[in-house]
Coordinates of C-alpha atoms in Angstrom, one line a residue:
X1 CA -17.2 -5.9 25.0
X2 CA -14.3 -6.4 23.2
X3 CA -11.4 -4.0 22.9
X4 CA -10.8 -1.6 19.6
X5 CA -7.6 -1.8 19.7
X6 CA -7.1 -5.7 20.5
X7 CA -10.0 -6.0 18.0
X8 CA -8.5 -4.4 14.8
X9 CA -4.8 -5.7 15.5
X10 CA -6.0 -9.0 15.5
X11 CA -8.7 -9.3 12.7
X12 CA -6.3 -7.3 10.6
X13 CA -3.3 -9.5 11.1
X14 CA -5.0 -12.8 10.4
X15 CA -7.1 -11.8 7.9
X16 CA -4.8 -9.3 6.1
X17 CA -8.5 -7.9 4.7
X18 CA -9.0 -4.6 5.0
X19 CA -10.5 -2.6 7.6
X20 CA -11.0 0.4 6.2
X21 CA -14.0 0.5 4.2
X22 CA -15.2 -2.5 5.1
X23 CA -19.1 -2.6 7.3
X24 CA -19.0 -4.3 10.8
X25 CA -21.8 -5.7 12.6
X26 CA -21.7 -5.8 16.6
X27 CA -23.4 -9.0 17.7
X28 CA -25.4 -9.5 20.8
X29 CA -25.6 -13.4 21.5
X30 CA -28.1 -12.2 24.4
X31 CA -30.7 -11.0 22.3
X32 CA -33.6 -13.2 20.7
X33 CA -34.2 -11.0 17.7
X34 CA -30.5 -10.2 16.8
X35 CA -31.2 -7.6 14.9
X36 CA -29.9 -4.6 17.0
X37 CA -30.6 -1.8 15.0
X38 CA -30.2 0.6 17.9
X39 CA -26.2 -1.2 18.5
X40 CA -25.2 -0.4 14.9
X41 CA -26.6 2.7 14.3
X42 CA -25.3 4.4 17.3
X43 CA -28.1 5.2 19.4
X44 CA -27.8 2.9 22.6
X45 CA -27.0 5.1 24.8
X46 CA -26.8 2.6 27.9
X47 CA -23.7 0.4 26.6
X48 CA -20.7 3.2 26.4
X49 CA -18.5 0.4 25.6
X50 CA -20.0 -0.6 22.1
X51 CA -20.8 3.2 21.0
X52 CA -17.0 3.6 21.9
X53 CA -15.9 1.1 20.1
X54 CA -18.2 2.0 17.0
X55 CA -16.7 5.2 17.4
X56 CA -13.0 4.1 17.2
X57 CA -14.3 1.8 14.2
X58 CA -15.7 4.9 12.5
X59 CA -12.5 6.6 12.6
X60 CA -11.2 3.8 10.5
X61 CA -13.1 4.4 7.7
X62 CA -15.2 1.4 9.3
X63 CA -19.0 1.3 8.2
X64 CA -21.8 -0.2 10.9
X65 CA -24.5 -1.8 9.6
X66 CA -27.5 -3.6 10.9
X67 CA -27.4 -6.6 9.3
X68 CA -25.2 -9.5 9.8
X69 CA -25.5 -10.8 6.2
X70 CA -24.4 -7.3 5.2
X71 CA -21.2 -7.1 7.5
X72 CA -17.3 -8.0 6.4
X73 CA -16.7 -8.6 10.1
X74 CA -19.2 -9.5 13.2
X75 CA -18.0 -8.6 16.7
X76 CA -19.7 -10.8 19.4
X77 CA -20.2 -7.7 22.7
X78 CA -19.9 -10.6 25.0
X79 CA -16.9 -12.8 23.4
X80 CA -13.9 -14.1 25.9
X81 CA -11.6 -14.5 23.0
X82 CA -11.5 -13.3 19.2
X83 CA -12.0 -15.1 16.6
X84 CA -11.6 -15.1 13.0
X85 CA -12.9 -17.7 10.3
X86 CA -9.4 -17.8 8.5
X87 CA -5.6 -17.6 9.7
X88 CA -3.6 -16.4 6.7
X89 CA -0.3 -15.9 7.6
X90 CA -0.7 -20.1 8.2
X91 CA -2.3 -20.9 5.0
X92 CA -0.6 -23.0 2.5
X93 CA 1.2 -21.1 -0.3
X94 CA -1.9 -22.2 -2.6
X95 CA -4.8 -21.8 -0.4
X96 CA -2.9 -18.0 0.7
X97 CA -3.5 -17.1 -3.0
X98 CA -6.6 -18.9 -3.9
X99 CA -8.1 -16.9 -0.1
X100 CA -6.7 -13.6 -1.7
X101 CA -7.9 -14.0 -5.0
X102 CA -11.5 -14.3 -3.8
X103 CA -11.3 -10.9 -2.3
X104 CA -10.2 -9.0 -5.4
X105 CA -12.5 -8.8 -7.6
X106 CA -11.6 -5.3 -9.2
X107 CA -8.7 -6.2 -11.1
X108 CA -10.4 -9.2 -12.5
X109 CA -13.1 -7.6 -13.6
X110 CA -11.0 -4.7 -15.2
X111 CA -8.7 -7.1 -16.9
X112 CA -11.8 -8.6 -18.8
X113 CA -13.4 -5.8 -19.3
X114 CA -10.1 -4.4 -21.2
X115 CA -9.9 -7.5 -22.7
X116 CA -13.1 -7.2 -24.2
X117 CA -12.6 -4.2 -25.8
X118 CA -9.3 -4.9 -27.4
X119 CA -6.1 -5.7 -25.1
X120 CA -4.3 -8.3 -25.7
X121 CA -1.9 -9.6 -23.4
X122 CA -0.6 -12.9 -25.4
X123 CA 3.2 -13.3 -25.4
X124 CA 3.4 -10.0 -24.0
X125 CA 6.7 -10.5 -21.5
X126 CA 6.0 -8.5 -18.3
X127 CA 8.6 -8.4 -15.5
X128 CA 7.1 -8.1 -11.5
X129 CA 9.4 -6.7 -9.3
X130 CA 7.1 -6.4 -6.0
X131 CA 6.8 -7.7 -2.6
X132 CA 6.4 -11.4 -3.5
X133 CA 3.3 -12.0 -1.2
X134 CA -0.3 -13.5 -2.2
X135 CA -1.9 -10.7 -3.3
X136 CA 1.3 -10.0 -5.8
X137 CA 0.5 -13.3 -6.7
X138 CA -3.0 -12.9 -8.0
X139 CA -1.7 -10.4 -9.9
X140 CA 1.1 -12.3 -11.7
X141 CA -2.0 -15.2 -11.7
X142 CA -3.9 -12.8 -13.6
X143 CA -1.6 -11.8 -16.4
X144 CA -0.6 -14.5 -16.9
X145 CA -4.1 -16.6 -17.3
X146 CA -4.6 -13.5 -20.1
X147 CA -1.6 -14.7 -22.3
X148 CA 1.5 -12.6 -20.6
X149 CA 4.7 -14.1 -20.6
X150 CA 5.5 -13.5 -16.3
X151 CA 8.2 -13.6 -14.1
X152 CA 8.9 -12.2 -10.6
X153 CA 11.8 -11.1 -9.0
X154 CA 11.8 -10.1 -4.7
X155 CA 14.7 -9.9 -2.6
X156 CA 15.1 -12.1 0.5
X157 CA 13.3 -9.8 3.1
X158 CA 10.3 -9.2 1.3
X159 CA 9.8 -12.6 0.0
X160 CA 6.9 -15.4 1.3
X161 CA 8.6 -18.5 0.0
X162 CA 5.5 -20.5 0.4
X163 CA 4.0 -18.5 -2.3
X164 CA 7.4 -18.4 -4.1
X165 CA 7.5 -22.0 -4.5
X166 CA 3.7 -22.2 -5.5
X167 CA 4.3 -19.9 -8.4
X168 CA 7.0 -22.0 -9.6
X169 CA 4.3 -25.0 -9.8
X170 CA 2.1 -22.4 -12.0
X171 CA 4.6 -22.1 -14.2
X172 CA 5.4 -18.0 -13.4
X173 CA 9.2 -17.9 -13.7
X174 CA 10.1 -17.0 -10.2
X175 CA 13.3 -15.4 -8.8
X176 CA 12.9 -15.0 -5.3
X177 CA 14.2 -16.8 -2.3
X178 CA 14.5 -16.0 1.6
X179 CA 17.9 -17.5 2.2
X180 CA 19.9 -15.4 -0.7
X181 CA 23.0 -13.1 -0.1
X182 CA 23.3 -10.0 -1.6
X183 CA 25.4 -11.5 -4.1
X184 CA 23.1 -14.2 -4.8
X185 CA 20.0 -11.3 -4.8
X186 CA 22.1 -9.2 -7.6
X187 CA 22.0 -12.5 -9.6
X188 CA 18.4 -13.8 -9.1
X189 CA 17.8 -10.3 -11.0
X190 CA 19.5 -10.2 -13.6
X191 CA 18.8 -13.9 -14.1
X192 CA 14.9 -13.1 -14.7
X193 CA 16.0 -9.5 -16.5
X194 CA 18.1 -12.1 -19.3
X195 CA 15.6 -15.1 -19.0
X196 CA 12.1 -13.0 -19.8
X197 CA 13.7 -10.0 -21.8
X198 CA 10.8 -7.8 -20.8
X199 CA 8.9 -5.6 -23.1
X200 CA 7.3 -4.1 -19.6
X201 CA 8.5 -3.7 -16.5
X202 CA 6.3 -3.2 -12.7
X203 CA 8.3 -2.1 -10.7
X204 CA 8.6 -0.7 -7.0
X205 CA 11.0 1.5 -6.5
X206 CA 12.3 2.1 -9.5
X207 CA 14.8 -1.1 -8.5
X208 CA 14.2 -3.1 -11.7
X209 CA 14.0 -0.9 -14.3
X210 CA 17.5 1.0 -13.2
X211 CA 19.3 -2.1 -12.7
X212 CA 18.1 -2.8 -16.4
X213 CA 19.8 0.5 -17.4
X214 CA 22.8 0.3 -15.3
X215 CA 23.5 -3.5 -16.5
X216 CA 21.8 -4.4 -19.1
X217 CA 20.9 -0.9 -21.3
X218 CA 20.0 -3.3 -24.0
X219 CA 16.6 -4.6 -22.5
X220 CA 16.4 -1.1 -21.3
X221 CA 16.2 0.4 -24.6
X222 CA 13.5 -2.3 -25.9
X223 CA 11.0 -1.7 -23.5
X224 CA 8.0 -0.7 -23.9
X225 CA 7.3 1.2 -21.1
X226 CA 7.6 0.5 -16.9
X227 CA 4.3 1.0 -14.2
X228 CA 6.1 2.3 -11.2
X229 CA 4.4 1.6 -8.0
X230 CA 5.9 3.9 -5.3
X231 CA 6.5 7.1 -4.0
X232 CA 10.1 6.4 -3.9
X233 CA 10.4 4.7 -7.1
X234 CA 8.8 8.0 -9.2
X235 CA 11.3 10.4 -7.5
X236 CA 14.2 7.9 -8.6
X237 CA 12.8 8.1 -12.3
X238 CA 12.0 12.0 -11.7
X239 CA 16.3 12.5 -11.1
X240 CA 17.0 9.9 -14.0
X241 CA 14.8 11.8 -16.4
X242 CA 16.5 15.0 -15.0
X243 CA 20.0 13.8 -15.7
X244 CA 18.8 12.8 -19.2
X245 CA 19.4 8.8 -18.6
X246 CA 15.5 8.0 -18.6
X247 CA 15.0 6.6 -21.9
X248 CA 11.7 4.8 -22.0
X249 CA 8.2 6.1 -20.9
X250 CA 7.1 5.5 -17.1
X251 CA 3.3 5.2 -15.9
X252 CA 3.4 7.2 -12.4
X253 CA 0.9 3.9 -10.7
X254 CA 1.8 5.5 -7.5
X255 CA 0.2 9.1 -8.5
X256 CA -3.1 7.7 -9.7
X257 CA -5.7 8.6 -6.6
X258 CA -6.3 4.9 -6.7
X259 CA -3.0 4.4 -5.5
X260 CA -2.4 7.2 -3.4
X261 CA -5.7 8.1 -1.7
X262 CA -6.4 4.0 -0.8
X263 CA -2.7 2.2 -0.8
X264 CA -0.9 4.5 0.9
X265 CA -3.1 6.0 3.3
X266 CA -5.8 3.2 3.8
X267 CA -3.2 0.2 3.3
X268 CA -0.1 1.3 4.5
X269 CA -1.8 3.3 7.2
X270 CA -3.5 0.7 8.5
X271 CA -1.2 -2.0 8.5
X272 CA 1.8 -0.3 9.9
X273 CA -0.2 0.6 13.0
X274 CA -1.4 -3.2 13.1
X275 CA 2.2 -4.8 12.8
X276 CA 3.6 -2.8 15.5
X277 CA 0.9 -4.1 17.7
X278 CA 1.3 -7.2 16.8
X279 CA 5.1 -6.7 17.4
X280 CA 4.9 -4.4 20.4
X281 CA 1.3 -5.6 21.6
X282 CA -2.3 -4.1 21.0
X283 CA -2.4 -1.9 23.2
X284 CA 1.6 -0.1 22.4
X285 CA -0.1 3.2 21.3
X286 CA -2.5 4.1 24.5
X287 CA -0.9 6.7 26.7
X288 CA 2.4 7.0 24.0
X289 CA 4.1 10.1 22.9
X290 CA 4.3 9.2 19.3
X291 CA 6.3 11.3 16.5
X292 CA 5.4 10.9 12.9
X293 CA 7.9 12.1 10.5
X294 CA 6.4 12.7 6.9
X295 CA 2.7 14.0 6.8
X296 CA 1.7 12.4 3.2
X297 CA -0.9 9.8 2.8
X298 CA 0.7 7.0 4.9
X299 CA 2.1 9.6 7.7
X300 CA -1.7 10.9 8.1
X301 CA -3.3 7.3 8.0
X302 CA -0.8 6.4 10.4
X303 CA -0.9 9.1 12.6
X304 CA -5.0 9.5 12.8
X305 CA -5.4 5.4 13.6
X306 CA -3.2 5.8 16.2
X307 CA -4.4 8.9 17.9
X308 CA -7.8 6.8 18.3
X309 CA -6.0 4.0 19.9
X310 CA -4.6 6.7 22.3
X311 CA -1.7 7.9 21.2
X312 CA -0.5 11.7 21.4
X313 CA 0.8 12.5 17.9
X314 CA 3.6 15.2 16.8
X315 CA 3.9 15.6 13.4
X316 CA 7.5 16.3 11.6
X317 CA 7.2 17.6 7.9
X318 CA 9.7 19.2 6.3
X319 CA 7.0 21.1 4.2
X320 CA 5.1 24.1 6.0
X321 CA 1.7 23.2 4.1
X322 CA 1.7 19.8 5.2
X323 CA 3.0 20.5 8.5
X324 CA -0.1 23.0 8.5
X325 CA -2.3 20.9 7.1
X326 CA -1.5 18.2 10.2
X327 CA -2.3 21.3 12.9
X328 CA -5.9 21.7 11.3
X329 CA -6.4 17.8 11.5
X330 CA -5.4 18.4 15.6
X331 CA -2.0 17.7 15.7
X332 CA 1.1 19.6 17.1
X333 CA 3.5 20.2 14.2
X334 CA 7.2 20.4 15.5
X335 CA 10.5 20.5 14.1
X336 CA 12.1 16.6 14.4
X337 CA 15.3 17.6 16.6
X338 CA 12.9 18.5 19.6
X339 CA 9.7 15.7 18.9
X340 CA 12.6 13.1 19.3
X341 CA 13.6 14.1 22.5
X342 CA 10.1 14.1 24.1
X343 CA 9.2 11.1 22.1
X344 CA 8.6 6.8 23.3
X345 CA 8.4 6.2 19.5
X346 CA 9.0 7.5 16.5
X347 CA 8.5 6.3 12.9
X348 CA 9.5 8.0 9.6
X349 CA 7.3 8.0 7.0
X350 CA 8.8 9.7 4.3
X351 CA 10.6 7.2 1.6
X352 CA 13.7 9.3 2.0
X353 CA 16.7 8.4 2.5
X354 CA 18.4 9.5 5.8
X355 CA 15.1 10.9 7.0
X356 CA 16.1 9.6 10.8
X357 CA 20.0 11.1 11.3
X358 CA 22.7 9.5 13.4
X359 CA 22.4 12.5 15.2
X360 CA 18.4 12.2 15.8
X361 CA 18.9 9.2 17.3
X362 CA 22.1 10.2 19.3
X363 CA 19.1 12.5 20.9
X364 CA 16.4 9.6 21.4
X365 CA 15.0 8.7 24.5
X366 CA 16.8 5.2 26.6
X367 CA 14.6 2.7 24.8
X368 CA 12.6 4.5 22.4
X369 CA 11.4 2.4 19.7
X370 CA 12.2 3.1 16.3
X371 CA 10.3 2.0 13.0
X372 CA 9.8 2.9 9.8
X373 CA 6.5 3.1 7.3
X374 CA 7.8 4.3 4.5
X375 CA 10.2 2.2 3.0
X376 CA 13.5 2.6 1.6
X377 CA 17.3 1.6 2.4
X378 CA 18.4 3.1 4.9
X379 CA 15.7 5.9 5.6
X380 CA 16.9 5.7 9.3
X381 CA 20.9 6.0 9.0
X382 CA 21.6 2.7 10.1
X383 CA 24.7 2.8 7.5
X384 CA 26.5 4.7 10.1
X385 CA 26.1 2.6 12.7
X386 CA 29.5 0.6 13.1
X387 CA 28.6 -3.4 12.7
X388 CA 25.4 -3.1 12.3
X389 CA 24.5 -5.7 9.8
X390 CA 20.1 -6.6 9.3
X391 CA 19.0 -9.9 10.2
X392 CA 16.1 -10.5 7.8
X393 CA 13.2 -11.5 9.8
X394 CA 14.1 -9.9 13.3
X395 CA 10.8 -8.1 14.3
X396 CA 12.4 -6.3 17.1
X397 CA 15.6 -6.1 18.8
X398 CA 18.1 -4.1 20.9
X399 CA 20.8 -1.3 19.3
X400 CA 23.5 0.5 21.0
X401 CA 23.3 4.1 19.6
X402 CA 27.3 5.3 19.4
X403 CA 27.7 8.2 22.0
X404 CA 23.9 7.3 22.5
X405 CA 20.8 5.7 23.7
X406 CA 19.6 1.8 23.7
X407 CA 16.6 1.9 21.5
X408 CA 14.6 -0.7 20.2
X409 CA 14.5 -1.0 16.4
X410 CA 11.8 -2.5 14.3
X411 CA 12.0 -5.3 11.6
X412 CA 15.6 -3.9 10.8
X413 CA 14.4 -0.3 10.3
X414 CA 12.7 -1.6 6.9
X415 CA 8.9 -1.0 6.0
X416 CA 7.2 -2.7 9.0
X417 CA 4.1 -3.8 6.9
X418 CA 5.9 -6.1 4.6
X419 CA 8.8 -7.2 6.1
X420 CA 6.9 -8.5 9.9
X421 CA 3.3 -8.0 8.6
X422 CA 1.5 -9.5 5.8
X423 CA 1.8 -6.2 4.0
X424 CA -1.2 -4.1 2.5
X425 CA -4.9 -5.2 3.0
X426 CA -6.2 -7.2 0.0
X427 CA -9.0 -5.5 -0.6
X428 CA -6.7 -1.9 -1.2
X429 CA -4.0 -4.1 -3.2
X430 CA -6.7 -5.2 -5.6
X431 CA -7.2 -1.4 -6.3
X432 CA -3.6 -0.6 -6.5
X433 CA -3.3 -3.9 -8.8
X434 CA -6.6 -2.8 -11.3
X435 CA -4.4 0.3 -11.3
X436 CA -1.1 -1.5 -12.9
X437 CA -2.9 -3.6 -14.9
X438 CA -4.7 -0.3 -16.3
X439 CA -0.8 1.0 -16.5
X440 CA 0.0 -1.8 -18.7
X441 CA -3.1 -1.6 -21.0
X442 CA -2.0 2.1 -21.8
X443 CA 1.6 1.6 -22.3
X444 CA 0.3 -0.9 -24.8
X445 CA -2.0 0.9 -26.1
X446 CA 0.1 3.6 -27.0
X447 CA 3.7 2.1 -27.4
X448 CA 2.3 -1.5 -28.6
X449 CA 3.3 -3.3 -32.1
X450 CA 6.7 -4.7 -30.9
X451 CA 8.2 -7.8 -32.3
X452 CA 3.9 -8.6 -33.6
X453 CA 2.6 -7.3 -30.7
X454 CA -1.5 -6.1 -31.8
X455 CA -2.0 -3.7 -29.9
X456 CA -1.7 0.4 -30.2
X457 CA -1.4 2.1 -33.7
X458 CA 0.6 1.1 -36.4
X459 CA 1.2 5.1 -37.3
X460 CA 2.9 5.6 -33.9
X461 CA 0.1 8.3 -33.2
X462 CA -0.1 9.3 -30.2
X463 CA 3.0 7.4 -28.9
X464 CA 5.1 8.0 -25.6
X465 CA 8.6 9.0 -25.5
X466 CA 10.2 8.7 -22.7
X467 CA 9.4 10.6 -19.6
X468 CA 6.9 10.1 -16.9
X469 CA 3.1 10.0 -17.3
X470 CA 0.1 9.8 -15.2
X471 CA -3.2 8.0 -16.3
X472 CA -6.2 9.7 -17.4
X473 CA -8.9 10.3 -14.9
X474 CA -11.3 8.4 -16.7
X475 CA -8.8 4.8 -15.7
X476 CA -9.6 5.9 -12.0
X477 CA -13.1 6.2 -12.7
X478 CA -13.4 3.1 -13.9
X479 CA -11.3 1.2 -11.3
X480 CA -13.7 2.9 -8.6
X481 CA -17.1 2.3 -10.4
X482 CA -16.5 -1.4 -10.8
X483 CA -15.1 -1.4 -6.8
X484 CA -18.5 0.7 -5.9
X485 CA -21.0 -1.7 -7.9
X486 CA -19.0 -4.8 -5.9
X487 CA -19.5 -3.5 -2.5
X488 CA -23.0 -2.6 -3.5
X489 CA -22.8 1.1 -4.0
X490 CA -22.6 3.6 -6.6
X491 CA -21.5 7.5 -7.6
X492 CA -24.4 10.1 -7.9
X493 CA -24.9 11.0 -12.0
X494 CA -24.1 14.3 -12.4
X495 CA -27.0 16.6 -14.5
X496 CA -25.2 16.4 -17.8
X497 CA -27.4 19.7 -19.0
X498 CA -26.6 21.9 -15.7
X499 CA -26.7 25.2 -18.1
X500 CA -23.1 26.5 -17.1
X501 CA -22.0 29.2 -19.7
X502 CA -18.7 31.3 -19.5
X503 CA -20.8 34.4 -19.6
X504 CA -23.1 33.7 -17.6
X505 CA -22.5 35.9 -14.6
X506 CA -24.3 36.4 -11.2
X507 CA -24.7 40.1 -12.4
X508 CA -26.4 39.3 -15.8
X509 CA -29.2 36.6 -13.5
X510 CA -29.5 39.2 -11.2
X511 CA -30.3 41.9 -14.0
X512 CA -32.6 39.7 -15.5
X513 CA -34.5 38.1 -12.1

């Protein structure tokens, strides 16, 4: 039977589909009637190795079924060497998207259904600035096949140039390349900030939409609105607004459960802990005294995967109800100056900057390997490491800590997902996608009719200054009915006449039974 471990890092690596939530069948080539009911469900007591497997898969939010025809992935018990039907990371830039774009059916369906009941994206001029990859690329594909006006900036690291190039040919205006400077990345921005003139802005990070108020306050001040992806990014508008320089309204993507609950936990989770194998090998995480610093969604999807590959977790949070909360999932919460010192690796999950200190790593173990999952400049202090300088596509290599250790650092202490992986699942980016599309829709909705634009209200009802807004509960709703009815599932209907009555008291029932 084939290893867990092996088994997820590769299927999710080639693939890039996601694990999480997806159904596995386990495939006995032995049997005449492959059916295996008793496999799947759990109930074959004699073969340890598949019910431990199924149990590792379970802990990954994987579903077993009993039906080939109703599986994502089949796992052959006897197979020599895994296999996969597609390699994606060697697709062409075309065939990358096209393979993407058949596995997201969410945002296209919430795109037309929007559509159809008034949105109208033509000659609307929206500005990307994401991880240039192929699901980002369905998205700009999307938008743009409604009417938008698109164009994409990515800086060098985070950049596929296959799918770069491919955009060009679709005629997305594209600044983005792999071999840029700095110097050359500050341009390519403001290049596609004067060249599109957005009325929106996505952005991750909050790197667009402040470069646009630092340089170029005019754009700033005719936007419509920006969707804001991240963690990090909201916190960056949440100090702008608080030193009074936010001056157009910002969509908090990144706090819709959508986002946050899926993308973060599910995606970034899961694919962190599959790059490092991938980097480090599959089986890194068996037997390793691991540290997880930052107990949020991606810290806990991190740190659970990994504790069923093996691993023996210690959680850092700087916050006592999350550090709590990580002792009641069964994990010893600690403060970060001991876990580093007791610790083969540690990864900071956080988004903070200066999370991992010169001085934490001054106290690191002789080769511990360092990484990050979070994902911002310098969240490990690598700033105040003399002469260090990132190579942009270095997986792994050696540092010299000053008046320290040799540890290992991974993909230049960047977000290990996107910069060495293929980045989220495609399955959770078409969520996070429906949700910025939905993001869009309302900043239209509400702060539309610019320079002829149809949609919102003429009045200015109901508009949105600036500030920072979540989206209603009913735009989650949505996204997650249309990605329940796709996989073939659906939410129970609550009994709309359930009797509840403020004054309605256990005392009065009782009085009256």
């Amino acid at each position: 039977m084939v290893d867990f471990s092996k088994w997820a890092a590769f299927t999710s690596q080639k693939t890039n589909r996601s694990l999480a939530g997806s159904r596995v069948f386990i495939e006995d080539e032995n049997k005449e009637n492959n059916n295996s009911n008793n496999i799947n469900s759990g109930n074959n007591s004699n073969n340890s190795n598949v019910q431990k497997f199924l149990q590792n898969a379970q802990s990954w939010g994987i579903i077993p079924v009993n039906s080939k025809e109703d599986a994502d992935f089949c796992v052959k018990i006897c197979a020599k060497n895994l296999e996969t039907t597609v390699d994606a990371p060697n697709l062409s830039g075309k065939d990358a998207i096209d393979y993407a774009q058949n596995h997201m059916p969410v945002m296209r369906t919430l795109l037309n259904n929007l559509q159809e009941n008034g949105l109208n994206l033509e000659g609307v001029r929206i500005a990307v600035c994401l991880v240039l990859e192929p699901k980002t690329a369905v998205l700009l594909r999307e938008l743009h096949a409604h009417g938008a006006i698109v164009g994409v900036f990515c800086g060098p690291d985070e950049t596929d140039q296959r799918v770069a190039d491919q955009l060009k040919k679709e005629g997305i205006l594209v600044q983005a390349n792999r071999d840029w400077s700095p110097e050359q990345t500050h341009e390519g921005a403001l290049k596609l900030l004067d060249e599109i003139q957005p009325d929106i802005i996505i952005d991750d990070g909050a790197s667009f939409a402040r470069l646009a108020s630092l340089e170029r306050p005019q754009i700033a001040a005719n936007l419509i609105g920006v969707a804001e992806e991240t963690t990090s990014g909201v916190r960056a508008f949440e100090a702008m607004q608080k030193a009074g320089h936010l001056h157009y309204p910002v969509i908090a993507v990144n706090n819709s459960a959508l986002k946050t609950d899926f993308d973060n936990r599910h995606g970034t989770g899961e694919t962190c802990v599959t790059t490092m194998q991938q980097i480090l090998g599959s089986e890194c995480f068996e037997n390793a005294k691991v540290t997880v610093v930052g107990y949020g969604p991606v810290g806990r999807g991190f740190a659970l995967r990994i504790r069923a590959l093996g691993a023996k977790v210690t959680i850092c949070d700087t916050n006592p109800v999350q550090s709590l909360r990580a002792v009641f999932d069964g994990f010893e919460a600690k403060n970060l100056e001991c876990a580093v010192k007791e610790s083969n690796i540690i990864v900071s999950a956080t988004g903070v900057r200066h999370t991992i200190t010169l001085q934490n790593m001054q106290n690191m173990q002789e080769n511990a390997i360092l990484a990050v999952i979070g994902g911002i400049a310098n969240e490990i202090a690598l700033d105040e490491i003399p002469d260090f300088k990132p190579v942009v596509g270095t997986a792994q290599r050696k540092i010299q800590v000053p008046r320290g250790p040799q540890i290992t650092l991974i993909s230049e202490g960047d977000g290990t997902n996107y910069t060495t992986g293929g980045g989220n699942p495609i399955e959770i980016m078409d969520f996070s996608f429906a949700v910025q599309v939905s993001a869009v829709a309302y900043l239209l909705e509400h702060n539309g009719n610019k320079d002829g634009n149809k949609n919102g209200n003429k009045n200015n009802d109901n508009r949105l200054d600036s500030g920072i807004y979540q989206l209603p509960e009913s735009s989650d709703n949505q996204i997650a009915r249309i990605a329940l009815a796709k996989r073939g599932y659906s939410a129970s209907e609550a009994n709309k006449n359930n009797g509840y009555k403020w004054d309605l008291t256990r005392f009065a029932e009782e009085a009256n039974s």
